[in-house]
Structures are given as C-alpha cells and as structure tokens.
Amino acid sequence: MAIVSYREAIRSTLIEEMDRDLTIVLLGEEIGLYQGTFRVTADLLARYGPGRVIDTPTSETGFVGAAIGMAMLGLRPVVEMMTWNFSLVALDQIVNNAAKIRYFSGGQVDIPLVIRGPNGAGVQLSAQHSQSLEAIYAHIPGLHVVTPATPAEAKGLLRTAIRGNDPVIFLENAALYGSKGEVPEGEFVVPFGAADVARSGSDVTIVAYSRMLAAALEAAEYLAGEGVEAEVINLRTLRPLDRGTLVASVKRTHRAVVVQEQWRPFGTAAEIAATIAEGAFDALDAPVERVTGADVPMPYARNLELLALPNAEDIVRAVARTLYREIKTPSERSSGGQSDG
Amino acid sequence: MADLRSVLSWYRRMVLVRRFEEETERAFRRGKIGGYLHVYSGQEAVAAGFISAMREDDICFTSYRDHAFALLRGAPPGAVMAELYGKATGLARGKGGSMHLFDVGRGFYGGYGIVGGHIPLALGAAYALRYQGSDRVCLCFLGDGAMNTGAFHESLNMAGLWGQTGQCPLVLIVENNGYAMGTSVARSSAVTDLAARFTAYAIPCERVDGMDFLAVRLAAERAIAETRTSGRPTAVEAITYRFAGHGAADVVQPYRSKEEVDQARRRDPIPTLEGHLHAAGLLDDAAMAAIREEAEQAVLAAVRYAEESPAPPPESLYADVYADTYGGEA
Ligand SMILES: Cc1ncc(C[n+]2csc(CCOP(=O)(O)OP(=O)(O)O)c2C)c(N)n1
Ligand SMILES: [Mg+2]
C-alpha cells in the first residue's frame, strides 16, 4: 500500500476516474489556471483542457445549477466548492433542484453530481469562513452526505460518489489535506452507509467523523492508559447513516459519546443520540454525551477559537461522565492534577 | 417557414391547450386539482411558435406555468391531466403536480417552482449537448419576473462566456406577460428595456409580438438556427399577456384593470392565427368547428382518464428519492 496525502488521494481519484470516463467534467472557481485554492486540482487543466476543467466566475448559484443541468443530460460533473461556506449561496440549487428533481419528475432523470470541497474550521478564519454545515445537508432527502476522515476513505468514497447516480455532498476538511495514510492500490472503493470501527473497545463507544476522528482516536489512546477501552466508530457517511453499527456497538459498551465540530443544537450528534436512544435504550448505562463546537459564530482570536472547537480533552471528560468516574485529562495530569481536590 | 399547411397542426394544438386550461380551472374549482394552478391562456403563441420550430431531439425547460409545454411536445393530455389530479398515471406518477410536469422522453426537462431557479439548469444542459458532440439546442423559457433573480444574471454571464467558444447552444425566451404575480415590469425593473439585460452579457435579443404565432415562429427559427450553428446563446423577448389570474387563487387582481385585460383579449393569439389561416384559404368555419370539437373530445377524454386513474400506491411514497441504494439508512 502506498502512503499518500488526503489531497493527493482526492486528486489521483479525479484523474483515474476522468481517464476512464469522458462524461466527467470539473467545474469551480480557481480550479484550473490557479491550480485549485487547496491545489486539489493542480495540473488538471493542462491534462484535460478547458472543456473538462471549467474555471467559473464567482457564481455559486450559476455553476452549481449548471452542473445539475449537465447531470440531467448524462454528464458526471464534479463541482469544487472553494469552501462549503460559499455553498449557502447555492443552497437553492442544491436543495430545491439537485435533491428533488428525481423525485418530482417521477424518476425520469438521475442527477449524478458530486459537490466537493473543505468543510469546517480552518485557523483564525473567523465567523463566515469556519462553518461545519453537514447537518444542513444531511437533513435533506435526495442527497448523500459523505465525510471522509482518512486518505483511503477520501479515495474510496470519492470513487463511489463519482460512479453513483445521485447528488453527493462530499465534505473534505482543509486541516486534513496534508495528512497522510495508507491507500490500497487499484480500483479501491468504500461504499456509502458502512461505518468503520476505527478502534475496538468494550467500555464506551465514541462516535466521530471527518477531522474529529483524529481527536476521538487520541482520546481513546489516552483513555487506554487510564484503563478505559473505548470503541471508536468513524461514520464515513452521514446520509446514508449506518445505524446498525452504531446501535450494535452501544449494546456492547452501554455508553456513548458523540463528537462533532458543528454547533450543538439540531446537529449530527443529536441525530445519533436519538438513533442510539431508539435502538439501544435498554442497554444504556448513562445518558449519551455530546461533544460539540461552541454555540457561537466562530471568533477570530486564536485562544477563543480553540475554546470553540472540540478536542481530545473534551472527549476524555465526556467519557468520564458516562462512566461516572474521575479521569484526569492529559493537561490536568501535566499540570499536577489538582482537580482531584 | 416550412409552409402554412404545417401551421394548421399547431393551430390545432393551440386550441387544445386553451381548452385544456379551461378544464383545469374548472377541475380546480371542483376540488379535483390541488395546490397551485397557473394556466397559460393568452400565451399560447409563444410556446407553440418556439416548440414548432424545435427539432424532435432538442430540449426545453420552463417555469411552473408549464402545462402547454408538455402538451405541445406531445405528451398525452390524459397523462398531463392525471398528473394535475395527483394520479399514478400522471407524467410524474403524481409526485410533481401542476408545477413539475416532465416528459424527458419528449425532450421536456420540466417545470420548476422556484422563480429563476431553472435557468442555470438549462445553461448546463446546453453545455452538455455540445460537449456530447451534438448540434441539439436547449430552449429556456422564463418570465419577466425571473429576470430579477440572481440565478438569471449568473447564468446569462456564464452563457455569454461559454458562447465565446461555441459551447452554449442555449435559446432564452422571455415571456413578458407584463407581470410577476401582481408586480408589473415597471414596478420591478429599474430598466424596463429587458433586452438590455441580454446585450449586457453579449447575448443578442430580438423582441417579437408574442400574440402572433407566425411572428414568434419566424423569430424562433432565426434564434434556433443561429444558436445551432454558432453554439452561442440567443434571446427573444416575446411580448404577451396572461388572460387568467397569476394562479387559480388570484381572483380579485387588484393590480390590473378589467379594461386592460379586455384590451389584451382583443389580441388573443388564437383568433389572430385563425385570421392568418383564413386569409390563406386554409381554414373555414366548418374546419374551425371540427378542430374545436376535436379539442373538446380530447380534453373530456383526458378528464375521464384522470378521474378513473388510481391514486399513487402508498408504497410509492419512498420511491425515486435516490437512484442508488446502499447499506445504512437514508
Ligand atoms: C424564488 C421565488 N420567489 C417567489 C416565488 C413566488 N412567485 C411565484 S410566481 C412569481 C412571479 C413570477 O413572475 P414571472 O417570472 O413573470 O412569471 P409568470 O408568472 O408571469 O409566468 C412569484 C414571485 C417563487 N415561486 N420563487
Ligand atoms: Mg410574468
């Protein structure tokens, strides 16, 4: 297996799929001549020409809508959303057209469309450029919502997205573009709706996706040193949601902590907590805990921004609550552990 | 234009559309049709003029005022009426209703309910047609009101750009019926010369009398031919009028006078076309009566078909949300 970055996993998948399928076209701002805001599409304009790598004006409504129209005629457009914050300008096209045309036409057309780009906070980008919008899209029937956490998932899920016949909201994360991991060779595919048990454990289930997987695994590693075996479930796709894996895990561990970067009210974690309550109510030994971003527009100052984002310490604290146990967090340990007091 | 004899068949279809719309209003009042109902009466020459100039493999998109488009592209009146009735035999199996008629097999890519929201779709569809190496064209019908949306301006700018390399076989047709619901063009547009908005994006725009089938047909032939050969977008502003209210609920119509409506009815596209055909010796009173009777029978049969058709089965509720199924739950 080759070690590649998350960015390169996406880029190489675009290349492999574009080489085998001429109906794939790319659209977006700065994807061609500029080589991609995050360099995911570097060199693709030179490779495929302006007919297949279409630099667009700053017109999210226009180019997302155009991509939907292309998909209706049998192309397989892959749109780059420079960041998902800007997708709000195209929300009407995504929600009222992409998600619904198949249904209200009585199944007369498919919309094989992928919209991809970074979702979530960056570093000090403040309120308008730091949003995690997955719950907005996962709310909508007719969309698939995909949240790869590793290079291998980015590749396997993107291939499924491109080869599928429905609109896919493909949520990358800018903080992950440089991260590296093993990626299987060949026509490697990750199906939608199949969560991954990223770490097995018997004491508590930690549910995470996208960038929060790393925080969950860090917390689980630390907890192991404290004698707590956490199971970590990486959702990989929010819609479809692998409810079976979630419920089966909680039935074994009896406790659950759900992690999300987005705001707490009406978010992904609320849906997962409800799923657990519906499927594993009798098995629960503690209320489901949510670890989430702060319920505020993202502040600019670095100290405030860090306070607004969930981290491994927050997860450790939440796990301790589900176990009704005192567990010192890593920072409490390094600062002498007065919290025992 | 081919010859006037072929126009006769479009006259016949315009009569059918008018009669069909009268029946939809009646069925709405009887509670047989639900939701919103926007009828096309008064504007028939626009859709008929353009659709008669389309090739069979060309495609079109329009707004929610869409019954005529399905019918004129050849959808069976029964399947159109059944859709309005919310029946399983409707064009969209009862999932779309009046605002979302679709007949993709006949190149009709739908009716859309968000004003201006379908314009980007038509832009992308046009690009796809050229990308696939065909000389097919895409027609996008829109209202004067839709010209005030962001989607319109973003799409036109991109259409102008893509046209520079011959990659945008898109014909835009503004059906300027004077109003967006109750808001007149003068009350909604800082510049009422609507053609200026097209030329601002390097798209030539011709203005035509939308109440005269022959005039529309000629303008349509010019625009479609130009776009088909060049791959560049063209536009036509058809000056027309809607005789009925905006929708079935728009009864009082405080935004326009009865005199104004009566005045417009004197330009009714159907008698206007009758005049042309009469003068050419292609239509006499007996033929007209026969055509009306034929429309009458077709519409009554459509109503019967809709009435007798079954409602969509409950299990169809979850059908056609997705094309693909995976593990997990949507
Ligand atoms: C985005 C949006 N805003 C408001 C409405 C409500 N609405 C329905 S039709 C209409 C007027 C549209 O006028 P026009 O484009 O001229 O089409 P016409 O009805 O005259 O055919 C409005 C405002 C809507 N459907 N979509
Ligand atoms: Mg209007």
XYZ file of C-alpha atoms and ligand atoms in Angstrom:
698
model
C 0.000 0.000 0.000
C 1.219 3.459 -0.859
C 1.377 6.282 1.685
C -0.344 9.321 0.202
C -1.857 12.546 1.419
C -5.591 13.194 1.670
C -5.181 15.864 -1.021
C -3.338 13.504 -3.346
C -5.865 10.739 -2.722
C -8.632 13.012 -3.982
C -6.605 14.350 -6.872
C -5.480 10.932 -8.070
C -9.042 9.646 -7.885
C -10.223 12.526 -10.053
C -7.513 11.655 -12.562
C -8.232 7.924 -12.548
C -11.949 8.474 -12.977
C -11.556 11.195 -15.626
C -9.236 8.923 -17.587
C -11.784 6.146 -17.699
C -14.967 8.213 -18.110
C -15.208 11.079 -20.574
C -18.537 12.227 -19.153
C -16.762 13.558 -16.037
C -16.202 17.311 -16.093
C -14.943 19.553 -13.300
C -16.343 22.985 -12.510
C -15.434 25.538 -9.897
C -13.657 28.719 -9.014
C -9.887 28.751 -9.495
C -9.667 25.031 -10.205
C -7.795 25.450 -13.493
C -5.302 28.188 -14.194
C -4.886 28.961 -10.473
C -4.367 25.198 -9.841
C -7.020 24.979 -7.109
C -7.327 27.030 -3.934
C -6.078 23.988 -1.986
C -4.238 22.548 -5.002
C -6.525 19.537 -5.178
C -6.964 20.092 -8.914
C -3.344 21.049 -9.621
C -2.305 20.328 -13.202
C -5.739 19.059 -14.263
C -6.410 21.930 -16.663
C -3.228 21.069 -18.534
C -4.184 17.402 -18.550
C -7.807 17.672 -19.658
C -8.229 21.116 -21.211
C -10.781 23.857 -20.588
C -13.709 21.799 -21.910
C -13.417 19.390 -18.978
C -11.853 21.614 -16.325
C -14.100 24.637 -16.296
C -12.977 27.729 -14.417
C -16.125 29.572 -13.401
C -16.872 33.101 -12.288
C -17.825 33.684 -8.643
C -21.338 32.440 -9.320
C -22.174 29.557 -6.999
C -25.848 29.545 -7.956
C -24.946 29.610 -11.629
C -22.310 26.911 -11.728
C -23.925 24.539 -9.249
C -27.191 24.854 -11.174
C -25.366 24.370 -14.464
C -23.733 21.234 -13.093
C -27.157 19.881 -12.158
C -28.342 20.554 -15.705
C -25.270 18.775 -17.072
C -26.007 15.806 -14.840
C -29.604 15.701 -16.091
C -28.208 15.307 -19.611
C -25.932 12.443 -18.649
C -22.626 14.095 -17.739
C -20.984 13.418 -14.377
C -19.930 16.834 -13.140
C -17.715 17.190 -10.094
C -18.021 20.686 -8.670
C -15.393 22.144 -6.394
C -16.888 24.367 -3.732
C -13.951 26.575 -2.777
C -15.147 26.099 0.794
C -18.565 24.906 1.897
C -19.272 28.289 3.460
C -19.934 29.576 -0.048
C -22.382 26.781 -0.777
C -25.015 28.736 1.114
C -25.225 30.950 -1.955
C -26.109 27.817 -3.955
C -28.396 26.323 -1.332
C -31.476 26.789 -3.507
C -29.918 24.867 -6.378
C -28.751 22.061 -4.097
C -31.891 21.717 -2.023
C -34.634 22.651 -4.470
C -33.145 21.183 -7.632
C -30.394 18.601 -7.090
C -32.137 16.861 -4.215
C -35.656 16.913 -5.627
C -35.747 16.718 -9.415
C -35.548 12.941 -9.480
C -38.495 12.696 -7.119
C -40.813 15.324 -8.564
C -40.181 14.098 -12.083
C -41.353 10.669 -11.013
C -37.892 9.186 -11.505
C -37.410 10.426 -15.068
C -33.897 11.773 -14.519
C -30.850 10.947 -12.418
C -28.554 13.625 -11.005
C -25.063 12.074 -10.934
C -23.394 15.093 -9.358
C -20.607 15.448 -6.814
C -20.004 18.717 -4.994
C -16.746 18.586 -3.080
C -14.581 20.919 -1.040
C -13.452 21.698 2.500
C -15.963 21.947 5.327
C -15.282 23.057 8.892
C -12.960 25.431 10.692
C -9.549 26.452 9.432
C -7.161 28.548 11.507
C -8.387 32.017 12.502
C -10.706 32.441 9.535
C -13.467 33.779 11.811
C -17.216 33.577 11.521
C -18.021 33.431 7.809
C -15.249 31.017 6.808
C -15.237 28.422 9.591
C -18.551 26.642 9.401
C -19.394 22.945 9.589
C -22.561 22.683 7.548
C -23.077 18.924 7.347
C -26.311 18.893 9.352
C -27.956 21.296 6.904
C -27.286 18.913 4.026
C -27.844 15.689 5.938
C -31.326 16.980 6.713
C -32.325 16.865 3.058
C -33.761 13.723 1.422
C -32.281 13.193 -2.017
C -28.679 13.994 -1.033
C -25.903 11.698 0.086
C -23.569 13.320 2.628
C -20.034 11.985 2.851
C -17.346 12.856 5.419
C -14.025 11.091 4.749
C -11.543 11.152 7.629
C -8.509 9.494 6.025
C -6.791 9.461 2.627
C -8.056 5.945 1.959
C -11.617 6.977 2.708
C -11.268 10.101 0.622
C -10.290 7.941 -2.338
C -12.747 5.107 -1.835
C -15.704 7.328 -1.049
C -14.978 9.738 -3.890
C -14.939 6.853 -6.331
C -18.316 5.677 -5.050
C -19.607 9.255 -5.280
C -18.451 9.776 -8.861
C -19.714 6.418 -10.085
C -23.062 6.774 -8.336
C -26.173 8.286 -9.851
C -27.284 10.708 -7.143
C -26.108 14.094 -5.874
C -23.352 13.736 -3.296
C -22.281 16.360 -0.777
C -18.611 15.459 -0.365
C -17.240 17.194 2.711
C -13.477 17.358 2.883
C -11.548 19.178 5.551
C -8.797 21.699 4.948
C -6.883 20.560 8.033
C -6.744 17.044 6.582
C -5.390 17.840 3.103
C -1.782 17.382 4.236
C -2.462 14.323 6.405
C -1.032 11.043 5.156
C -2.131 7.454 5.288
C -2.068 4.123 3.547
C -4.237 3.849 0.476
C -4.866 0.488 -1.199
C -3.848 0.238 -4.843
C -6.191 -0.344 -7.744
C -9.917 0.205 -8.034
C -10.432 0.631 -4.340
C -13.973 1.583 -3.329
C -15.574 2.454 0.019
C -19.359 2.039 -0.056
C -21.718 4.594 1.455
C -23.601 3.647 4.623
C -20.842 1.478 6.086
C -19.266 2.935 9.225
C -15.783 1.829 10.211
C -14.879 0.577 13.659
C -11.625 2.503 13.877
C -10.734 1.050 17.257
C -12.388 -1.743 19.206
C -13.229 -1.439 22.858
C -15.769 -2.571 25.399
C -16.253 0.285 27.882
C -17.663 3.164 25.828
C -18.456 3.991 22.184
C -17.038 7.222 20.772
C -18.696 8.261 17.504
C -16.890 10.685 15.191
C -16.377 11.603 11.542
C -14.121 13.718 9.364
C -11.491 15.681 11.296
C -12.958 14.712 14.681
C -11.904 11.091 14.126
C -8.318 12.047 14.993
C -9.435 13.672 18.258
C -11.528 10.615 19.106
C -8.616 8.244 18.483
C -6.282 10.454 20.501
C -8.747 10.400 23.379
C -9.166 6.624 23.102
C -5.405 6.120 23.171
C -5.108 8.242 26.290
C -8.077 6.519 27.933
C -6.452 3.133 27.376
C -3.679 4.316 29.672
C -6.359 5.101 32.238
C -7.777 1.607 31.976
C -10.750 2.539 29.770
C -11.199 0.668 26.491
C -13.068 2.935 24.106
C -14.534 1.774 20.830
C -14.253 4.446 18.127
C -16.742 4.470 15.292
C -15.952 6.510 12.224
C -19.222 7.197 10.433
C -17.704 7.916 6.992
C -21.142 8.887 5.608
C -23.890 10.765 7.457
C -26.522 10.033 4.831
C -26.926 7.117 4.484
C -26.168 6.584 8.173
C -25.006 3.176 9.345
C -27.390 2.963 12.267
C -26.833 -0.779 12.668
C -23.130 -0.499 13.512
C -23.827 2.330 15.972
C -26.551 0.508 17.817
C -24.671 -2.806 17.922
C -21.626 -1.093 19.414
C -23.586 0.706 22.124
C -25.399 -2.506 23.004
C -21.973 -3.923 23.851
C -20.431 -0.878 25.559
C -23.571 0.589 27.185
C -22.217 4.144 26.865
C -21.812 6.604 24.034
C -20.048 9.899 23.354
C -20.764 11.629 20.048
C -18.298 14.152 18.663
C -18.975 16.830 16.084
C -17.263 20.102 15.152
C -20.519 21.894 14.348
C -22.846 23.773 16.677
C -24.698 21.690 19.193
C -28.434 22.381 18.608
C -30.089 20.235 15.931
C -26.755 18.792 14.858
C -25.409 15.413 13.743
C -24.778 14.349 17.336
C -28.417 14.934 18.212
C -29.481 12.607 15.379
C -27.014 9.969 16.508
C -28.071 10.270 20.143
C -31.666 9.782 19.032
C -30.657 6.766 16.954
C -28.978 5.236 19.985
C -31.965 6.004 22.187
C -34.272 4.341 19.672
C -32.090 1.293 19.090
C -30.246 0.686 22.352
C -32.295 2.388 25.066
C -32.350 -0.588 27.378
C -28.623 -1.116 27.011
C -27.642 2.408 28.075
C -25.993 2.856 31.468
C -25.619 6.622 31.092
C -27.090 9.459 29.032
C -25.484 9.856 25.618
C -22.886 12.640 25.811
C -22.353 15.202 23.055
C -19.004 16.878 22.456
C -19.550 19.770 20.063
C -18.346 23.133 18.886
C -19.399 26.142 20.964
C -22.790 27.585 20.060
C -21.393 30.880 18.755
C -20.256 32.327 15.414
C -16.571 31.409 15.176
C -14.393 34.085 16.844
C -11.119 35.256 15.320
C -8.750 35.354 18.332
C -6.810 32.094 18.469
C -7.485 31.434 22.156
C -11.225 31.920 21.660
C -11.224 29.842 18.502
C -9.558 26.948 20.324
C -12.162 27.229 23.074
C -14.892 27.000 20.436
C -13.570 23.774 18.903
C -13.919 20.333 20.482
C -10.710 18.447 21.272
C -9.467 15.190 22.773
C -9.621 16.573 26.319
C -13.287 17.379 25.927
C -13.848 13.814 24.751
C -11.974 12.370 27.716
C -14.120 14.441 30.083
C -17.302 13.297 28.363
C -16.237 9.661 28.568
C -15.539 10.116 32.288
C -19.079 11.431 32.760
C -20.599 8.385 31.042
C -18.532 6.134 33.340
C -19.397 8.204 36.439
C -15.651 8.218 37.106
C -12.959 10.764 37.752
C -10.412 10.623 34.943
C -7.673 13.201 34.784
C -7.327 14.734 31.326
C -3.862 14.957 29.745
C -3.486 18.628 30.691
C -4.677 18.060 34.237
C -2.040 15.367 34.514
C 0.753 17.553 33.216
C -0.252 20.453 35.484
C -0.099 18.362 38.638
C -3.630 17.080 38.874
C -5.149 19.493 41.423
C -8.559 18.617 40.067
C -8.696 15.625 42.418
C -9.124 18.096 45.285
C -41.115 28.723 -42.524
C -41.947 25.302 -43.929
C -45.414 26.141 -45.195
C -48.673 27.370 -43.823
C -50.252 23.949 -44.034
C -47.972 22.720 -41.237
C -49.078 25.724 -39.217
C -52.582 24.334 -39.215
C -51.498 21.479 -36.977
C -50.033 23.978 -34.490
C -53.246 25.951 -34.570
C -54.999 22.719 -33.671
C -52.632 22.207 -30.731
C -53.097 25.778 -29.515
C -56.840 25.238 -29.465
C -56.296 22.068 -27.475
C -54.064 23.870 -24.962
C -56.636 26.638 -24.457
C -59.455 24.163 -23.979
C -57.278 22.048 -21.668
C -56.541 25.054 -19.458
C -60.220 25.965 -19.202
C -60.851 22.474 -17.969
C -58.032 22.610 -15.401
C -59.560 25.747 -13.908
C -62.922 24.033 -13.711
C -61.397 20.939 -12.118
C -59.564 23.171 -9.627
C -62.849 24.803 -8.603
C -64.376 21.358 -8.215
C -61.549 20.422 -5.868
C -60.166 17.800 -8.240
C -56.860 19.590 -8.689
C -54.994 20.736 -5.580
C -52.136 23.061 -4.795
C -51.186 25.879 -7.102
C -52.502 26.063 -10.636
C -51.014 28.503 -13.151
C -52.702 28.471 -16.534
C -51.153 29.549 -19.813
C -54.160 31.077 -21.583
C -53.150 34.076 -23.672
C -49.523 32.997 -24.087
C -50.045 30.000 -26.385
C -48.387 31.543 -29.413
C -45.068 31.770 -27.556
C -44.725 28.117 -26.624
C -46.310 26.944 -29.870
C -44.168 29.228 -32.015
C -40.964 28.000 -30.424
C -41.834 24.364 -29.953
C -42.963 24.151 -33.591
C -39.505 25.369 -34.573
C -37.676 22.876 -32.337
C -36.300 19.630 -33.622
C -37.550 16.439 -32.088
C -34.210 15.914 -30.311
C -33.972 19.488 -28.979
C -34.886 20.059 -25.357
C -36.595 22.689 -23.235
C -37.020 23.892 -19.650
C -39.665 26.229 -18.253
C -41.244 27.503 -15.050
C -44.341 26.293 -13.210
C -46.642 27.668 -15.957
C -45.918 24.515 -17.834
C -48.988 22.600 -18.996
C -48.735 23.886 -22.552
C -45.118 22.792 -22.856
C -45.862 19.179 -22.025
C -48.867 19.129 -24.348
C -47.110 20.836 -27.248
C -44.144 18.476 -27.020
C -46.676 15.710 -27.486
C -47.361 14.352 -24.016
C -50.739 12.602 -23.915
C -53.360 15.018 -22.489
C -54.599 12.212 -20.239
C -51.196 11.803 -18.583
C -50.922 15.573 -18.107
C -54.385 15.826 -16.577
C -53.723 12.755 -14.425
C -50.629 14.455 -13.025
C -52.701 17.507 -12.102
C -55.167 15.169 -10.433
C -52.306 13.561 -8.481
C -52.774 10.149 -10.005
C -50.391 7.222 -10.513
C -50.761 7.511 -14.294
C -49.611 11.140 -14.305
C -46.489 12.203 -16.179
C -44.565 12.223 -12.896
C -46.589 9.453 -11.213
C -48.366 12.001 -9.082
C -45.152 13.263 -7.479
C -44.902 16.640 -9.183
C -48.316 18.109 -9.878
C -49.074 21.183 -11.966
C -45.751 22.934 -11.358
C -43.481 19.989 -12.127
C -44.576 18.410 -15.374
C -41.774 16.431 -17.022
C -41.593 14.383 -20.189
C -37.916 13.706 -20.647
C -38.550 11.198 -23.422
C -40.014 14.065 -25.442
C -37.238 16.487 -24.547
C -39.270 18.353 -21.949
C -36.998 18.709 -18.928
C -39.515 20.164 -16.673
C -41.448 22.737 -14.934
C -39.882 24.358 -11.869
C -41.431 26.241 -8.986
C -38.606 28.471 -7.789
C -38.639 31.596 -9.920
C -35.431 31.760 -11.974
C -34.095 28.528 -10.455
C -34.308 26.553 -13.685
C -32.194 28.952 -15.747
C -28.839 27.551 -14.541
C -30.088 24.034 -15.269
C -30.810 24.945 -18.881
C -27.365 26.540 -19.136
C -25.674 23.333 -18.010
C -27.911 21.194 -20.191
C -26.934 23.295 -23.217
C -23.252 22.827 -22.386
C -23.782 19.080 -22.093
C -25.423 18.895 -25.527
C -22.375 20.490 -27.175
C -19.964 18.506 -25.016
C -21.592 15.340 -26.312
C -20.819 16.476 -29.829
C -24.387 17.036 -30.974
C -25.960 20.037 -32.661
C -29.026 19.858 -30.443
C -30.161 23.059 -28.758
C -31.729 23.808 -25.380
C -34.583 26.281 -25.013
C -35.155 28.029 -21.707
C -38.479 29.796 -21.219
C -38.700 32.271 -18.365
C -40.934 35.024 -17.108
C -40.231 38.737 -16.908
C -40.158 38.308 -13.131
C -37.420 35.668 -13.330
C -35.135 38.290 -14.862
C -34.780 39.904 -11.439
C -33.227 36.844 -9.800
C -29.547 36.287 -9.186
C -29.809 32.949 -10.971
C -30.757 34.782 -14.169
C -27.779 37.111 -14.079
C -25.236 34.473 -13.084
C -26.488 32.168 -15.815
C -26.523 34.826 -18.502
C -22.992 35.883 -17.719
C -21.809 32.285 -17.927
C -23.836 31.704 -21.089
C -22.183 34.718 -22.694
C -18.758 33.392 -21.676
C -19.343 29.820 -22.798
C -20.781 31.109 -26.042
C -17.443 32.712 -26.897
C -16.097 29.247 -27.640
C -19.325 27.958 -29.179
C -20.165 25.777 -26.184
C -23.544 27.207 -25.274
C -26.406 26.235 -27.587
C -28.988 27.957 -25.395
C -32.003 29.950 -26.599
C -33.548 32.096 -23.870
C -37.167 33.108 -24.310
C -38.631 35.737 -22.024
C -42.376 35.508 -21.901
C -43.001 39.112 -20.965
C -46.619 38.973 -19.880
C -46.253 42.253 -18.049
C -46.434 40.892 -14.535
C -44.735 38.809 -11.907
C -47.768 37.865 -9.845
C -49.119 41.375 -9.203
C -45.912 43.296 -9.794
C -45.646 44.932 -13.189
C -42.374 45.150 -15.052
C -42.316 48.895 -14.386
C -42.606 48.309 -10.646
C -39.904 45.631 -10.568
C -37.279 46.645 -13.102
C -35.084 49.726 -12.935
C -34.563 49.407 -16.666
C -37.727 48.285 -18.415
C -35.976 47.627 -21.708
C -35.500 43.977 -20.854
C -33.445 43.220 -23.956
C -30.703 45.426 -22.495
C -30.098 42.807 -19.860
C -29.193 40.274 -22.514
C -26.984 42.562 -24.520
C -25.166 43.394 -21.271
C -23.963 39.787 -21.363
C -23.171 39.761 -25.097
C -26.341 37.844 -25.949
C -28.335 39.277 -28.862
C -32.022 39.708 -28.087
C -34.878 40.145 -30.537
C -38.275 41.465 -29.478
C -41.340 39.876 -31.018
C -45.126 40.085 -30.807
C -45.840 37.099 -28.601
C -49.522 37.122 -29.506
C -48.812 36.283 -33.149
C -47.833 32.683 -33.807
C -46.311 33.458 -37.203
C -44.123 36.238 -35.836
C -42.960 34.053 -32.956
C -42.334 31.146 -35.268
C -40.111 33.233 -37.534
C -38.165 34.677 -34.605
C -37.800 31.175 -33.173
C -36.454 29.836 -36.453
C -33.888 32.629 -36.609
C -32.758 32.240 -32.997
C -32.617 28.457 -33.062
C -30.759 28.352 -36.385
C -28.242 30.921 -35.210
C -27.646 29.123 -31.918
C -27.472 25.706 -33.547
C -24.756 26.754 -35.974
C -22.737 29.024 -33.730
C -23.100 27.363 -30.323
C -23.758 30.844 -28.983
C -26.771 31.816 -26.900
C -29.541 33.962 -28.352
C -32.562 35.516 -26.706
C -36.081 36.502 -27.708
C -38.402 38.714 -25.709
C -41.974 37.787 -26.569
C -44.490 40.447 -25.591
C -47.525 38.572 -24.402
C -50.275 38.654 -21.816
C -51.843 36.232 -19.406
C -55.629 36.334 -19.539
C -56.259 34.480 -16.281
C -55.032 35.418 -12.832
C -51.485 34.571 -11.831
C -52.750 31.389 -10.237
C -56.146 29.969 -9.533
C -56.257 31.867 -6.240
C -55.643 35.246 -7.916
C -59.289 36.155 -8.315
C -59.544 39.854 -7.483
C -56.467 41.019 -9.430
C -56.192 44.485 -7.858
C -53.008 45.161 -9.818
C -54.672 45.482 -13.234
C -57.917 46.778 -14.666
C -60.652 44.886 -16.423
C -60.206 47.256 -19.362
C -56.567 46.275 -19.651
C -57.466 42.594 -19.741
C -60.257 43.185 -22.278
C -57.861 45.159 -24.423
C -55.371 42.304 -24.383
C -58.046 39.771 -25.211
C -58.516 41.581 -28.487
C -55.011 40.406 -29.346
C -55.885 36.795 -28.459
C -53.336 34.610 -30.278
C -55.894 32.027 -31.341
C -58.219 34.287 -33.367
C -55.111 36.049 -34.650
C -53.802 32.806 -36.100
C -57.281 31.942 -37.369
C -57.138 35.200 -39.304
C -53.846 34.260 -40.953
C -55.071 30.792 -41.868
C -58.386 32.119 -43.117
C -56.679 34.621 -45.367
C -54.531 31.841 -46.793
C -57.627 29.788 -47.515
C -56.536 27.019 -45.147
C -59.297 27.342 -42.609
C -63.035 27.865 -42.916
C -65.781 27.895 -40.319
C -66.511 24.217 -40.717
C -62.860 23.279 -40.215
C -62.660 25.529 -37.170
C -65.715 23.903 -35.657
C -64.245 20.480 -36.306
C -60.975 21.460 -34.626
C -62.826 22.802 -31.587
C -64.852 19.634 -31.359
C -61.716 17.532 -31.592
C -60.135 19.516 -28.738
C -63.336 19.182 -26.729
C -63.298 15.418 -27.097
C -59.584 15.150 -26.321
C -59.974 17.184 -23.132
C -63.041 15.299 -21.980
C -61.199 12.040 -22.565
C -58.237 13.393 -20.583
C -60.528 14.270 -17.688
C -62.130 10.829 -17.805
C -58.714 9.203 -17.825
C -57.586 11.285 -14.850
C -60.789 10.641 -12.913
C -60.615 6.904 -13.488
C -56.914 6.525 -12.793
C -55.808 5.166 -9.424
C -54.086 7.279 -6.789
C -50.378 6.510 -6.406
C -49.906 3.410 -4.240
C -48.754 4.179 -0.676
C -45.548 2.226 -1.255
C -44.550 4.731 -3.940
C -44.037 7.377 -1.220
C -40.389 6.415 -0.837
C -39.742 5.570 -4.491
C -37.495 7.725 -6.678
C -35.789 9.704 -3.918
C -32.484 8.084 -4.854
C -31.252 6.156 -7.863
C -28.799 4.091 -5.804
C -29.331 2.160 -2.615
C -26.620 1.443 -0.108
C -26.445 -0.147 3.298
C -27.449 2.040 6.197
C -30.450 4.259 6.072
C -31.003 7.376 4.030
C -37.741 32.445 -5.582
C -39.213 32.617 -5.584
N -39.750 33.715 -5.002
C -41.079 33.914 -5.030
C -41.905 32.986 -5.614
C -43.409 33.225 -5.666
N -43.759 33.511 -7.074
C -44.329 32.570 -7.844
S -44.562 33.090 -9.396
C -43.923 34.601 -9.090
C -43.838 35.638 -10.172
C -43.043 35.205 -11.355
O -43.302 36.018 -12.448
P -42.768 35.732 -13.907
O -41.377 35.241 -13.839
O -43.004 36.956 -14.715
O -43.639 34.514 -14.451
P -45.196 34.470 -14.805
O -45.908 34.025 -13.570
O -45.615 35.817 -15.259
O -45.326 33.427 -15.860
C -43.539 34.686 -7.752
C -42.965 35.902 -7.151
C -41.314 31.836 -6.143
N -42.039 30.845 -6.663
N -39.973 31.682 -6.152
Mg -44.584 37.457 -15.981
